[in-house]
PDB file of C-alpha atoms and ligand atoms in Angstrom:
ATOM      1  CA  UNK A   1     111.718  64.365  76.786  1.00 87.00           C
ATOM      2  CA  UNK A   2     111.116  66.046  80.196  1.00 92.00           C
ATOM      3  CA  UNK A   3     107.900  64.214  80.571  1.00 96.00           C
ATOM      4  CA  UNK A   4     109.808  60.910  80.037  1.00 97.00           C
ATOM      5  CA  UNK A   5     113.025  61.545  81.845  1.00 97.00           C
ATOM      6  CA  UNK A   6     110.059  62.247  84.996  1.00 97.00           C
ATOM      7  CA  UNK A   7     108.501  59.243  84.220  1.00 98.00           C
ATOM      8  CA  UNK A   8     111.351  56.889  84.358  1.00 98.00           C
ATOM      9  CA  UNK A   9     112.419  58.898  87.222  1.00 98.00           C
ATOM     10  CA  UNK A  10     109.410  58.533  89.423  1.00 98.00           C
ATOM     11  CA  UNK A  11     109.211  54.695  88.467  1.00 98.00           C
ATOM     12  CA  UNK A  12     113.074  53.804  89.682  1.00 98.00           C
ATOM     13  CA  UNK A  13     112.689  56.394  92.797  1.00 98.00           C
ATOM     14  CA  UNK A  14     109.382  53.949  93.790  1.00 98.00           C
ATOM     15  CA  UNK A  15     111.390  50.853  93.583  1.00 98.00           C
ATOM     16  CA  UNK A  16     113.808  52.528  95.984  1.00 98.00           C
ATOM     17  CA  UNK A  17     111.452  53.513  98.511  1.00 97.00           C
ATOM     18  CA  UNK A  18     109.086  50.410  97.921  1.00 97.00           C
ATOM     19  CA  UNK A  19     111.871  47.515  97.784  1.00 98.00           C
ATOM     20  CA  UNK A  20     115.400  48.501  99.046  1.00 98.00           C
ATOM     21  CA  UNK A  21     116.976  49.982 102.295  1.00 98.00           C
ATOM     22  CA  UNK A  22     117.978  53.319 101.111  1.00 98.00           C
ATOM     23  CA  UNK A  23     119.403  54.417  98.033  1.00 98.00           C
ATOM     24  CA  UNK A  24     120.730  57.688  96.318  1.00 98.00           C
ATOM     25  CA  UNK A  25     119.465  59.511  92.914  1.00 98.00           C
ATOM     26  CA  UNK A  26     121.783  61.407  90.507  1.00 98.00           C
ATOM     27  CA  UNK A  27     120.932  63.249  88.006  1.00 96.00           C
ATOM     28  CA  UNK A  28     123.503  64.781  85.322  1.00 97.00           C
ATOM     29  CA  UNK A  29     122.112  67.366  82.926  1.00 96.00           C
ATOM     30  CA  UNK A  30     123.860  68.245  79.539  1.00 96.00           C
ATOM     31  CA  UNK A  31     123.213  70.331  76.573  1.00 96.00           C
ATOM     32  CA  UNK A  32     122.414  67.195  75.124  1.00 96.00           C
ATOM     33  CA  UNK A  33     121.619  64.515  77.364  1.00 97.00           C
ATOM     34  CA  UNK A  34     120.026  63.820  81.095  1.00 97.00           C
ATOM     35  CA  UNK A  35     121.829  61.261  82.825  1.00 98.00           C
ATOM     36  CA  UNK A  36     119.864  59.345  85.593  1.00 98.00           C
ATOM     37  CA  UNK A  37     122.319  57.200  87.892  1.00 98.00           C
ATOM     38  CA  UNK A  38     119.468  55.131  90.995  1.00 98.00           C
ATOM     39  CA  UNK A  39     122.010  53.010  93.334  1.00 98.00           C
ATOM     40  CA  UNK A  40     120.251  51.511  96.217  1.00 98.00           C
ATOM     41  CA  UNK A  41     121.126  49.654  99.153  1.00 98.00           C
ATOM     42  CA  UNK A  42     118.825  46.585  99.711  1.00 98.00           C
ATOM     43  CA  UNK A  43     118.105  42.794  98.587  1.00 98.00           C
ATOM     44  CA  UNK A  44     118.860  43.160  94.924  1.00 98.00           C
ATOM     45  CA  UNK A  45     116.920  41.598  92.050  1.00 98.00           C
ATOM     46  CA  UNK A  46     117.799  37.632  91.823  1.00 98.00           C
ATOM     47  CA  UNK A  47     116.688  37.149  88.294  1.00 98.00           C
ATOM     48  CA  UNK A  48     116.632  40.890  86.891  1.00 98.00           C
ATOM     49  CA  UNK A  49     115.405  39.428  82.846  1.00 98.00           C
ATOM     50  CA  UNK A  50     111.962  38.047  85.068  1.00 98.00           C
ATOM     51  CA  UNK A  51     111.881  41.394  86.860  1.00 98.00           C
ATOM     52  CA  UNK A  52     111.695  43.706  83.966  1.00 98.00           C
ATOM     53  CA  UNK A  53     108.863  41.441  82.536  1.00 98.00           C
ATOM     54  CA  UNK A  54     105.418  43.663  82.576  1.00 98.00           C
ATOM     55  CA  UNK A  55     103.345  42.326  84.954  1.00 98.00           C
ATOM     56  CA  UNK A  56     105.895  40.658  87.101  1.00 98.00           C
ATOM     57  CA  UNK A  57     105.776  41.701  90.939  1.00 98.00           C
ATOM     58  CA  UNK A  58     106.767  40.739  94.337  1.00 98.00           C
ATOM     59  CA  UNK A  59     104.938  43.889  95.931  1.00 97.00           C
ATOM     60  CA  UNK A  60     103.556  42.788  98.999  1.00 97.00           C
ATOM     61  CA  UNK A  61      99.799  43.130  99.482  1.00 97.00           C
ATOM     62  CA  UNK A  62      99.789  46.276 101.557  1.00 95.00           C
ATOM     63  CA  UNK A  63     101.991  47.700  98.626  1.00 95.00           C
ATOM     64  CA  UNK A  64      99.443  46.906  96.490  1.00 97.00           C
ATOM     65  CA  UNK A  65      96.982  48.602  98.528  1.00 97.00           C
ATOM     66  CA  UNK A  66      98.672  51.566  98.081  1.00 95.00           C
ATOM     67  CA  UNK A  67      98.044  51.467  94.356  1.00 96.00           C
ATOM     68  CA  UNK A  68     101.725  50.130  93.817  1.00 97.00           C
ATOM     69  CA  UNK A  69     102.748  46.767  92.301  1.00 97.00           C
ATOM     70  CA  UNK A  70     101.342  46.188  88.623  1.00 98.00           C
ATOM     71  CA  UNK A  71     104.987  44.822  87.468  1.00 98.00           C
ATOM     72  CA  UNK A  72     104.754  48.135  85.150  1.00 98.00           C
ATOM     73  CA  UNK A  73     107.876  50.094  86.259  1.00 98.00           C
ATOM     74  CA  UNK A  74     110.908  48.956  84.641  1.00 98.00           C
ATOM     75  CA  UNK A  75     109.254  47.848  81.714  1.00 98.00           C
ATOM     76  CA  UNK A  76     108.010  51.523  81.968  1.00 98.00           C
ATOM     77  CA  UNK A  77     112.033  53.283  82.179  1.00 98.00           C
ATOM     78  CA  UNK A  78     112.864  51.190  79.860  1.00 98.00           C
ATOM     79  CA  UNK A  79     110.234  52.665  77.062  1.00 98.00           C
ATOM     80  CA  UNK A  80     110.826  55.799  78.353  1.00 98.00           C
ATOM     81  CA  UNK A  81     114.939  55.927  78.120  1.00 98.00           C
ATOM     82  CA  UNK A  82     116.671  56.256  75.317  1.00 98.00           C
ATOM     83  CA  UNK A  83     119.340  54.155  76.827  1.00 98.00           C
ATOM     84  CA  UNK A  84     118.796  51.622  80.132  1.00 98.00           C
ATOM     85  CA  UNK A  85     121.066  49.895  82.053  1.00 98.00           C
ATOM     86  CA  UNK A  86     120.460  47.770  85.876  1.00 98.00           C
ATOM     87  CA  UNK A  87     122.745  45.713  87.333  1.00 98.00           C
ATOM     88  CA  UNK A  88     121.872  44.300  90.560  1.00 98.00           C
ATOM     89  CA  UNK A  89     123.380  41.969  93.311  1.00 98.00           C
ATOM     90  CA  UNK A  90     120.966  39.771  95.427  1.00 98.00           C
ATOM     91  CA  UNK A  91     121.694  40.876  98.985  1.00 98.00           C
ATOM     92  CA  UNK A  92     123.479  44.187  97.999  1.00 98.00           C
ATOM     93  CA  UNK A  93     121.522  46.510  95.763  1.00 98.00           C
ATOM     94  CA  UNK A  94     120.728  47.700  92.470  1.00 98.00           C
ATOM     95  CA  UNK A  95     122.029  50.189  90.108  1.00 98.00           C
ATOM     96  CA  UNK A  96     120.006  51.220  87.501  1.00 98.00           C
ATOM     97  CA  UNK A  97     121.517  54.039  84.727  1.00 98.00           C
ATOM     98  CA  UNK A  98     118.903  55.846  82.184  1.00 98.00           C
ATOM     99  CA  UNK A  99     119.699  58.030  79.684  1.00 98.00           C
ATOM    100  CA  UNK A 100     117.404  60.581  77.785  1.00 98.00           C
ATOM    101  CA  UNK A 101     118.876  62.837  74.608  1.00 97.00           C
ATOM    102  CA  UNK A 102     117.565  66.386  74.211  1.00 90.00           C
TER     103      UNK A 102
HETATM  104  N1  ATP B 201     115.322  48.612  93.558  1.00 66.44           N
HETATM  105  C1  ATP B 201     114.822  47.368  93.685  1.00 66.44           C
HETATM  106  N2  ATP B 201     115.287  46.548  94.664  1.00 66.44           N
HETATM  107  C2  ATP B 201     114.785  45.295  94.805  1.00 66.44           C
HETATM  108  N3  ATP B 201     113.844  44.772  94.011  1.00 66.44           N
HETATM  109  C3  ATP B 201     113.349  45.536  93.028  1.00 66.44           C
HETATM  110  C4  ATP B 201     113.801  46.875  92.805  1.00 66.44           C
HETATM  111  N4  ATP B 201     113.150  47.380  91.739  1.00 66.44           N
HETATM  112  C5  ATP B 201     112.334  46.413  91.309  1.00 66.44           C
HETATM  113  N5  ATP B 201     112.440  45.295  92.075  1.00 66.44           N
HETATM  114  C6  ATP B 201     111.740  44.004  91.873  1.00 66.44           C
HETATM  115  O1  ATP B 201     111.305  43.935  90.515  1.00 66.44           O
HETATM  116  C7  ATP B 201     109.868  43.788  90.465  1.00 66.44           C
HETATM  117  C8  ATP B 201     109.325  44.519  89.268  1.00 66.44           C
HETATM  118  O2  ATP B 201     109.522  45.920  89.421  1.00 66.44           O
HETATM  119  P1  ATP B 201     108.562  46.930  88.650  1.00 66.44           P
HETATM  120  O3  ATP B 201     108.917  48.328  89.029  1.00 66.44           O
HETATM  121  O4  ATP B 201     108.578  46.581  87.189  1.00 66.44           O
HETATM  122  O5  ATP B 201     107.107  46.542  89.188  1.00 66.44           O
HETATM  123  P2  ATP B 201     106.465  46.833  90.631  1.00 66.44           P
HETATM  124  O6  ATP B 201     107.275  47.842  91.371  1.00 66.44           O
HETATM  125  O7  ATP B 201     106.271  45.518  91.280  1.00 66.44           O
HETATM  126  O8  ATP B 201     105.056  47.452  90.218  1.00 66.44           O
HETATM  127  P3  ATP B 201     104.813  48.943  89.642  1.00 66.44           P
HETATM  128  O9  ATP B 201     106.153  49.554  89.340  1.00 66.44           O
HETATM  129  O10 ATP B 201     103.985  48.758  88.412  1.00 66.44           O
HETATM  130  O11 ATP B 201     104.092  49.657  90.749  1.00 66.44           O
HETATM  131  C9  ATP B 201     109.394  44.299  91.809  1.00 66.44           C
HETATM  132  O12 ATP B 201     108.139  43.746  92.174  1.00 66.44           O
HETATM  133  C10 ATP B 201     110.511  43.844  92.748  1.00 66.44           C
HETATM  134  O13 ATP B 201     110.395  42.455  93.020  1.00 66.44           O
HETATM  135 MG1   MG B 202     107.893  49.643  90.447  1.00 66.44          MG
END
């Protein structure tokens, strides 16, 4: 559970850095759950189904170079999470929620 929870972590805190402006991380730990709340700050995801496709990317090619930019990550939180939630506005940011039960 750890293991995931820092997997799906990592993945949405790389989008952040990689894609949007700036953005904030909040974590909420339970006896039973860890909530992970990513808001960013930046141009939003215009067609957010597409996005979560594996394999889909816009990384640029010196993201790439960098070893970034397979189209893996939210596919990745998403098979991670026990529960996954994003919401994003183009122009604005995105907002993604995951949730892991102990
Ligand atoms: N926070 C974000 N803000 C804006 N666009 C995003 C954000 N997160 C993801 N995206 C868009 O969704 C696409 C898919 O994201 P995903 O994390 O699945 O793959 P990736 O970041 O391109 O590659 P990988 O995560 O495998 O290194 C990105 O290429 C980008 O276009
Ligand atoms: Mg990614």
């Amino acid at each position: 559970m750890i293991r995931r929870a820092a997997i799906a972590s990592y993945e949405a805190e790389m989008n952040v850095v990689l894609y949007a402006s700036k953005g904030t991380m909040e974590l909420r730990v339970t006896p039973k759950h860890i909530r992970v709340t990513v808001e960013d700050e930046g141009p939003g995801i215009p067609d957010v189904e597409l996005a979560m496709q594996e394999g889909y990317s816009t990384a640029s090619d010196e993201i790439r170079e960098m070893g970034f930019g397979a189209g893996m990550g939210l596919s990745n939180i998403k098979k991670n999470a026990d529960a996954f939630t994003i919401r994003s506005l183009v122009g604005k940011g995105t907002t993604l929620e995951i949730a892991f039960r102990l």
